[in-house]
JSON list of C-alpha atoms in Angstrom, two decimals:
[
{"chain": "A", "resi": 1, "resn": "MET", "atom": "CA", "xyz": [-124.52, 155.76, -113.23]},
{"chain": "A", "resi": 2, "resn": "THR", "atom": "CA", "xyz": [-126.12, 154.09, -116.22]},
{"chain": "A", "resi": 3, "resn": "GLU", "atom": "CA", "xyz": [-126.98, 150.40, -116.58]},
{"chain": "A", "resi": 4, "resn": "GLY", "atom": "CA", "xyz": [-124.28, 150.10, -119.24]},
{"chain": "A", "resi": 5, "resn": "GLN", "atom": "CA", "xyz": [-121.66, 151.42, -116.83]},
{"chain": "A", "resi": 6, "resn": "LYS", "atom": "CA", "xyz": [-122.83, 149.00, -114.14]},
{"chain": "A", "resi": 7, "resn": "THR", "atom": "CA", "xyz": [-122.44, 146.10, -116.56]},
{"chain": "A", "resi": 8, "resn": "GLN", "atom": "CA", "xyz": [-119.00, 147.30, -117.63]},
{"chain": "A", "resi": 9, "resn": "ILE", "atom": "CA", "xyz": [-117.86, 147.61, -113.99]},
{"chain": "A", "resi": 10, "resn": "ALA", "atom": "CA", "xyz": [-119.00, 144.05, -113.27]},
{"chain": "A", "resi": 11, "resn": "ASN", "atom": "CA", "xyz": [-117.23, 142.74, -116.38]},
{"chain": "A", "resi": 12, "resn": "LEU", "atom": "CA", "xyz": [-113.99, 144.62, -115.67]},
{"chain": "A", "resi": 13, "resn": "ARG", "atom": "CA", "xyz": [-113.95, 143.49, -112.02]},
{"chain": "A", "resi": 14, "resn": "GLY", "atom": "CA", "xyz": [-114.44, 139.93, -113.23]},
{"chain": "A", "resi": 15, "resn": "GLU", "atom": "CA", "xyz": [-111.35, 140.32, -115.42]},
{"chain": "A", "resi": 16, "resn": "GLY", "atom": "CA", "xyz": [-109.34, 141.50, -112.40]},
{"chain": "A", "resi": 17, "resn": "TYR", "atom": "CA", "xyz": [-109.18, 145.26, -112.98]},
{"chain": "A", "resi": 18, "resn": "GLY", "atom": "CA", "xyz": [-108.83, 147.56, -109.96]},
{"chain": "A", "resi": 19, "resn": "TYR", "atom": "CA", "xyz": [-111.12, 150.39, -108.92]},
{"chain": "A", "resi": 20, "resn": "VAL", "atom": "CA", "xyz": [-108.84, 153.15, -110.22]},
{"chain": "A", "resi": 21, "resn": "ARG", "atom": "CA", "xyz": [-108.42, 151.64, -113.69]},
{"chain": "A", "resi": 22, "resn": "ILE", "atom": "CA", "xyz": [-112.16, 151.03, -114.02]},
{"chain": "A", "resi": 23, "resn": "ALA", "atom": "CA", "xyz": [-112.96, 154.58, -112.92]},
{"chain": "A", "resi": 24, "resn": "GLN", "atom": "CA", "xyz": [-110.47, 156.01, -115.42]},
{"chain": "A", "resi": 25, "resn": "ALA", "atom": "CA", "xyz": [-111.79, 153.83, -118.24]},
{"chain": "A", "resi": 26, "resn": "LEU", "atom": "CA", "xyz": [-115.41, 154.80, -117.62]},
{"chain": "A", "resi": 27, "resn": "GLY", "atom": "CA", "xyz": [-114.80, 158.41, -116.62]},
{"chain": "A", "resi": 28, "resn": "ILE", "atom": "CA", "xyz": [-116.52, 158.14, -113.24]},
{"chain": "A", "resi": 29, "resn": "SER", "atom": "CA", "xyz": [-115.37, 158.57, -109.64]},
{"chain": "A", "resi": 30, "resn": "GLU", "atom": "CA", "xyz": [-113.26, 155.87, -108.02]},
{"chain": "A", "resi": 31, "resn": "ASN", "atom": "CA", "xyz": [-115.51, 156.02, -104.95]},
{"chain": "A", "resi": 32, "resn": "THR", "atom": "CA", "xyz": [-118.58, 155.40, -107.13]},
{"chain": "A", "resi": 33, "resn": "VAL", "atom": "CA", "xyz": [-116.91, 152.26, -108.50]},
{"chain": "A", "resi": 34, "resn": "LYS", "atom": "CA", "xyz": [-115.94, 151.10, -104.98]},
{"chain": "A", "resi": 35, "resn": "SER", "atom": "CA", "xyz": [-119.45, 151.64, -103.62]},
{"chain": "A", "resi": 36, "resn": "PHE", "atom": "CA", "xyz": [-121.05, 149.77, -106.51]},
{"chain": "A", "resi": 37, "resn": "CYS", "atom": "CA", "xyz": [-118.62, 146.86, -106.14]},
{"chain": "A", "resi": 38, "resn": "ARG", "atom": "CA", "xyz": [-119.25, 146.62, -102.40]},
{"chain": "A", "resi": 39, "resn": "ARG", "atom": "CA", "xyz": [-123.02, 146.60, -102.89]},
{"chain": "A", "resi": 40, "resn": "LYS", "atom": "CA", "xyz": [-122.80, 143.90, -105.57]},
{"chain": "A", "resi": 41, "resn": "LYS", "atom": "CA", "xyz": [-120.12, 141.94, -103.66]},
{"chain": "A", "resi": 42, "resn": "LEU", "atom": "CA", "xyz": [-117.54, 142.38, -106.42]},
{"chain": "A", "resi": 43, "resn": "THR", "atom": "CA", "xyz": [-114.69, 143.06, -104.01]},
{"chain": "A", "resi": 44, "resn": "GLY", "atom": "CA", "xyz": [-111.45, 141.10, -103.75]},
{"chain": "A", "resi": 45, "resn": "LYS", "atom": "CA", "xyz": [-111.18, 140.01, -107.38]},
{"chain": "A", "resi": 46, "resn": "ALA", "atom": "CA", "xyz": [-108.08, 142.11, -108.18]},
{"chain": "A", "resi": 47, "resn": "ALA", "atom": "CA", "xyz": [-106.34, 141.12, -104.95]},
{"chain": "A", "resi": 48, "resn": "SER", "atom": "CA", "xyz": [-106.91, 137.43, -105.56]},
{"chain": "A", "resi": 49, "resn": "GLN", "atom": "CA", "xyz": [-104.95, 137.59, -108.82]},
{"chain": "A", "resi": 50, "resn": "THR", "atom": "CA", "xyz": [-101.85, 139.11, -107.21]},
{"chain": "A", "resi": 51, "resn": "MET", "atom": "CA", "xyz": [-101.45, 136.41, -104.52]},
{"chain": "A", "resi": 52, "resn": "PRO", "atom": "CA", "xyz": [-102.09, 132.69, -105.01]},
{"chain": "A", "resi": 53, "resn": "ASP", "atom": "CA", "xyz": [-104.99, 131.19, -103.09]},
{"chain": "A", "resi": 54, "resn": "MET", "atom": "CA", "xyz": [-103.84, 128.90, -100.27]},
{"chain": "A", "resi": 55, "resn": "THR", "atom": "CA", "xyz": [-107.26, 127.91, -98.91]},
{"chain": "A", "resi": 56, "resn": "ARG", "atom": "CA", "xyz": [-108.39, 124.27, -98.81]},
{"chain": "A", "resi": 57, "resn": "ASP", "atom": "CA", "xyz": [-111.45, 122.96, -96.99]},
{"chain": "A", "resi": 58, "resn": "GLY", "atom": "CA", "xyz": [-111.94, 126.32, -95.26]},
{"chain": "A", "resi": 59, "resn": "ASN", "atom": "CA", "xyz": [-108.43, 126.23, -93.75]},
{"chain": "A", "resi": 60, "resn": "HIS", "atom": "CA", "xyz": [-105.71, 128.72, -94.65]},
{"chain": "A", "resi": 61, "resn": "PHE", "atom": "CA", "xyz": [-102.12, 127.68, -95.31]},
{"chain": "A", "resi": 62, "resn": "CYS", "atom": "CA", "xyz": [-98.83, 129.61, -95.36]},
{"chain": "A", "resi": 63, "resn": "LEU", "atom": "CA", "xyz": [-97.71, 130.59, -98.88]},
{"chain": "A", "resi": 64, "resn": "CYS", "atom": "CA", "xyz": [-94.10, 129.81, -97.98]},
{"chain": "A", "resi": 65, "resn": "CYS", "atom": "CA", "xyz": [-94.01, 126.63, -95.89]},
{"chain": "A", "resi": 66, "resn": "GLY", "atom": "CA", "xyz": [-97.57, 125.30, -96.24]},
{"chain": "A", "resi": 67, "resn": "LYS", "atom": "CA", "xyz": [-98.33, 125.18, -92.48]},
{"chain": "A", "resi": 68, "resn": "GLU", "atom": "CA", "xyz": [-101.86, 125.94, -91.41]},
{"chain": "A", "resi": 69, "resn": "VAL", "atom": "CA", "xyz": [-102.38, 129.61, -90.50]},
{"chain": "A", "resi": 70, "resn": "VAL", "atom": "CA", "xyz": [-104.90, 130.42, -87.77]},
{"chain": "A", "resi": 71, "resn": "GLN", "atom": "CA", "xyz": [-107.12, 133.33, -88.80]},
{"chain": "A", "resi": 72, "resn": "THR", "atom": "CA", "xyz": [-108.50, 135.96, -86.41]},
{"chain": "A", "resi": 73, "resn": "PRO", "atom": "CA", "xyz": [-112.19, 136.73, -87.09]},
{"chain": "A", "resi": 74, "resn": "GLY", "atom": "CA", "xyz": [-112.83, 140.30, -88.18]},
{"chain": "A", "resi": 75, "resn": "ARG", "atom": "CA", "xyz": [-109.21, 140.87, -89.21]},
{"chain": "A", "resi": 76, "resn": "LYS", "atom": "CA", "xyz": [-107.38, 140.89, -92.52]},
{"chain": "A", "resi": 77, "resn": "GLU", "atom": "CA", "xyz": [-106.58, 137.41, -93.85]},
{"chain": "A", "resi": 78, "resn": "LYS", "atom": "CA", "xyz": [-103.11, 136.18, -92.86]},
{"chain": "A", "resi": 79, "resn": "LYS", "atom": "CA", "xyz": [-101.10, 134.71, -95.72]},
{"chain": "A", "resi": 80, "resn": "PHE", "atom": "CA", "xyz": [-98.01, 133.64, -93.78]},
{"chain": "A", "resi": 81, "resn": "CYS", "atom": "CA", "xyz": [-97.44, 131.77, -90.52]},
{"chain": "A", "resi": 82, "resn": "SER", "atom": "CA", "xyz": [-94.57, 134.02, -89.39]},
{"chain": "A", "resi": 83, "resn": "ASP", "atom": "CA", "xyz": [-92.49, 137.07, -90.28]},
{"chain": "A", "resi": 84, "resn": "ARG", "atom": "CA", "xyz": [-89.67, 134.74, -91.26]},
{"chain": "A", "resi": 85, "resn": "CYS", "atom": "CA", "xyz": [-91.87, 133.00, -93.85]},
{"chain": "A", "resi": 86, "resn": "ARG", "atom": "CA", "xyz": [-93.25, 136.33, -95.09]},
{"chain": "A", "resi": 87, "resn": "ASN", "atom": "CA", "xyz": [-89.75, 137.76, -95.64]},
{"chain": "A", "resi": 88, "resn": "LYS", "atom": "CA", "xyz": [-88.49, 134.56, -97.26]},
{"chain": "A", "resi": 89, "resn": "TRP", "atom": "CA", "xyz": [-91.46, 134.41, -99.67]},
{"chain": "A", "resi": 90, "resn": "TRP", "atom": "CA", "xyz": [-91.28, 138.08, -100.71]},
{"chain": "A", "resi": 91, "resn": "ASN", "atom": "CA", "xyz": [-87.49, 137.93, -101.16]},
{"chain": "A", "resi": 92, "resn": "SER", "atom": "CA", "xyz": [-87.91, 134.98, -103.51]},
{"chain": "A", "resi": 93, "resn": "HIS", "atom": "CA", "xyz": [-90.77, 136.71, -105.41]},
{"chain": "A", "resi": 94, "resn": "LEU", "atom": "CA", "xyz": [-89.28, 140.15, -106.08]},
{"chain": "A", "resi": 95, "resn": "ASP", "atom": "CA", "xyz": [-91.09, 140.33, -109.43]},
{"chain": "A", "resi": 96, "resn": "ARG", "atom": "CA", "xyz": [-94.38, 140.78, -107.51]},
{"chain": "A", "resi": 97, "resn": "VAL", "atom": "CA", "xyz": [-93.12, 143.75, -105.47]},
{"chain": "A", "resi": 98, "resn": "LYS", "atom": "CA", "xyz": [-94.71, 146.98, -106.69]},
{"chain": "A", "resi": 99, "resn": "ARG", "atom": "CA", "xyz": [-91.91, 149.49, -106.32]},
{"chain": "A", "resi": 100, "resn": "LYS", "atom": "CA", "xyz": [-93.31, 152.97, -106.86]},
{"chain": "A", "resi": 101, "resn": "ALA", "atom": "CA", "xyz": [-90.45, 155.11, -105.59]},
{"chain": "A", "resi": 102, "resn": "ASN", "atom": "CA", "xyz": [-87.86, 154.57, -108.33]},
{"chain": "A", "resi": 103, "resn": "TYR", "atom": "CA", "xyz": [-86.09, 157.77, -109.37]},
{"chain": "A", "resi": 104, "resn": "GLU", "atom": "CA", "xyz": [-83.68, 158.26, -112.27]},
{"chain": "A", "resi": 105, "resn": "PHE", "atom": "CA", "xyz": [-80.80, 160.73, -112.12]},
{"chain": "A", "resi": 106, "resn": "ILE", "atom": "CA", "xyz": [-77.57, 161.68, -113.88]},
{"chain": "A", "resi": 107, "resn": "CYS", "atom": "CA", "xyz": [-74.54, 161.89, -111.63]},
{"chain": "A", "resi": 108, "resn": "PRO", "atom": "CA", "xyz": [-73.01, 165.41, -111.78]},
{"chain": "A", "resi": 109, "resn": "GLN", "atom": "CA", "xyz": [-69.49, 163.96, -111.40]},
{"chain": "A", "resi": 110, "resn": "CYS", "atom": "CA", "xyz": [-69.27, 161.00, -113.80]},
{"chain": "A", "resi": 111, "resn": "ARG", "atom": "CA", "xyz": [-72.32, 161.93, -115.94]},
{"chain": "A", "resi": 112, "resn": "LYS", "atom": "CA", "xyz": [-73.64, 158.37, -115.84]},
{"chain": "A", "resi": 113, "resn": "PRO", "atom": "CA", "xyz": [-77.38, 157.73, -115.42]},
{"chain": "A", "resi": 114, "resn": "PHE", "atom": "CA", "xyz": [-78.40, 155.79, -112.30]},
{"chain": "A", "resi": 115, "resn": "THR", "atom": "CA", "xyz": [-81.57, 154.77, -110.49]},
{"chain": "A", "resi": 116, "resn": "ALA", "atom": "CA", "xyz": [-82.26, 155.29, -106.78]},
{"chain": "A", "resi": 117, "resn": "TYR", "atom": "CA", "xyz": [-85.09, 153.73, -104.81]},
{"chain": "A", "resi": 118, "resn": "GLY", "atom": "CA", "xyz": [-86.87, 155.84, -102.21]},
{"chain": "A", "resi": 119, "resn": "ASN", "atom": "CA", "xyz": [-84.69, 158.96, -102.31]},
{"chain": "A", "resi": 120, "resn": "ALA", "atom": "CA", "xyz": [-85.96, 161.68, -104.65]},
{"chain": "A", "resi": 121, "resn": "LYS", "atom": "CA", "xyz": [-83.17, 164.11, -103.65]},
{"chain": "A", "resi": 122, "resn": "ARG", "atom": "CA", "xyz": [-80.15, 161.90, -104.34]},
{"chain": "A", "resi": 123, "resn": "LYS", "atom": "CA", "xyz": [-77.48, 163.51, -106.54]},
{"chain": "A", "resi": 124, "resn": "TYR", "atom": "CA", "xyz": [-74.52, 161.16, -106.87]},
{"chain": "A", "resi": 125, "resn": "CYS", "atom": "CA", "xyz": [-74.27, 157.55, -108.00]},
{"chain": "A", "resi": 126, "resn": "SER", "atom": "CA", "xyz": [-71.69, 156.69, -105.34]},
{"chain": "A", "resi": 127, "resn": "HIS", "atom": "CA", "xyz": [-69.80, 158.04, -102.35]},
{"chain": "A", "resi": 128, "resn": "GLU", "atom": "CA", "xyz": [-66.63, 158.27, -104.48]},
{"chain": "A", "resi": 129, "resn": "CYS", "atom": "CA", "xyz": [-68.36, 160.59, -106.97]},
{"chain": "A", "resi": 130, "resn": "TYR", "atom": "CA", "xyz": [-69.67, 162.73, -104.11]},
{"chain": "A", "resi": 131, "resn": "ILE", "atom": "CA", "xyz": [-66.16, 163.11, -102.63]},
{"chain": "A", "resi": 132, "resn": "ALA", "atom": "CA", "xyz": [-64.58, 163.81, -106.02]},
{"chain": "A", "resi": 133, "resn": "HIS", "atom": "CA", "xyz": [-67.19, 166.43, -106.94]},
{"chain": "A", "resi": 134, "resn": "ARG", "atom": "CA", "xyz": [-67.35, 168.13, -103.57]},
{"chain": "A", "resi": 135, "resn": "PHE", "atom": "CA", "xyz": [-63.65, 168.17, -102.67]},
{"chain": "A", "resi": 136, "resn": "GLY", "atom": "CA", "xyz": [-62.01, 167.98, -106.11]},
{"chain": "A", "resi": 137, "resn": "GLY", "atom": "CA", "xyz": [-60.30, 164.63, -105.70]},
{"chain": "A", "resi": 138, "resn": "GLY", "atom": "CA", "xyz": [-60.66, 161.01, -104.71]},
{"chain": "A", "resi": 139, "resn": "ALA", "atom": "CA", "xyz": [-61.22, 159.58, -101.26]},
{"chain": "A", "resi": 140, "resn": "ASP", "atom": "CA", "xyz": [-57.44, 158.92, -100.82]},
{"chain": "A", "resi": 141, "resn": "ASP", "atom": "CA", "xyz": [-56.27, 162.50, -101.55]}
]
């Protein structure tokens, strides 16, 4: 790795780019970027931009309710005081959820396009279309 690449990695990490995007931009291995960032203590910059920082005076506070969260040494930092707070916060911040398993299909019965999350083999937009296509009628026939 050249000195220019090292400088570029440091600059891109400072701007909040992840390891994969930096590796793709510079044409080097993702593991090379990770190793360099660990050695130079450039880790955690991208993660800090996705979640707000709730640390004051060395204490950590819940993102949802603001209660103090006790941290376990040597473990991943806790951001929420309970599962209830975690679920409440994520349900109110759906724009931050990175959904990667969205699939688009066209229903063979009604010919309308639809999107399904998490099921790459789905065929029909609804149970009614499935019944109509498979059995040649509606659910009441």
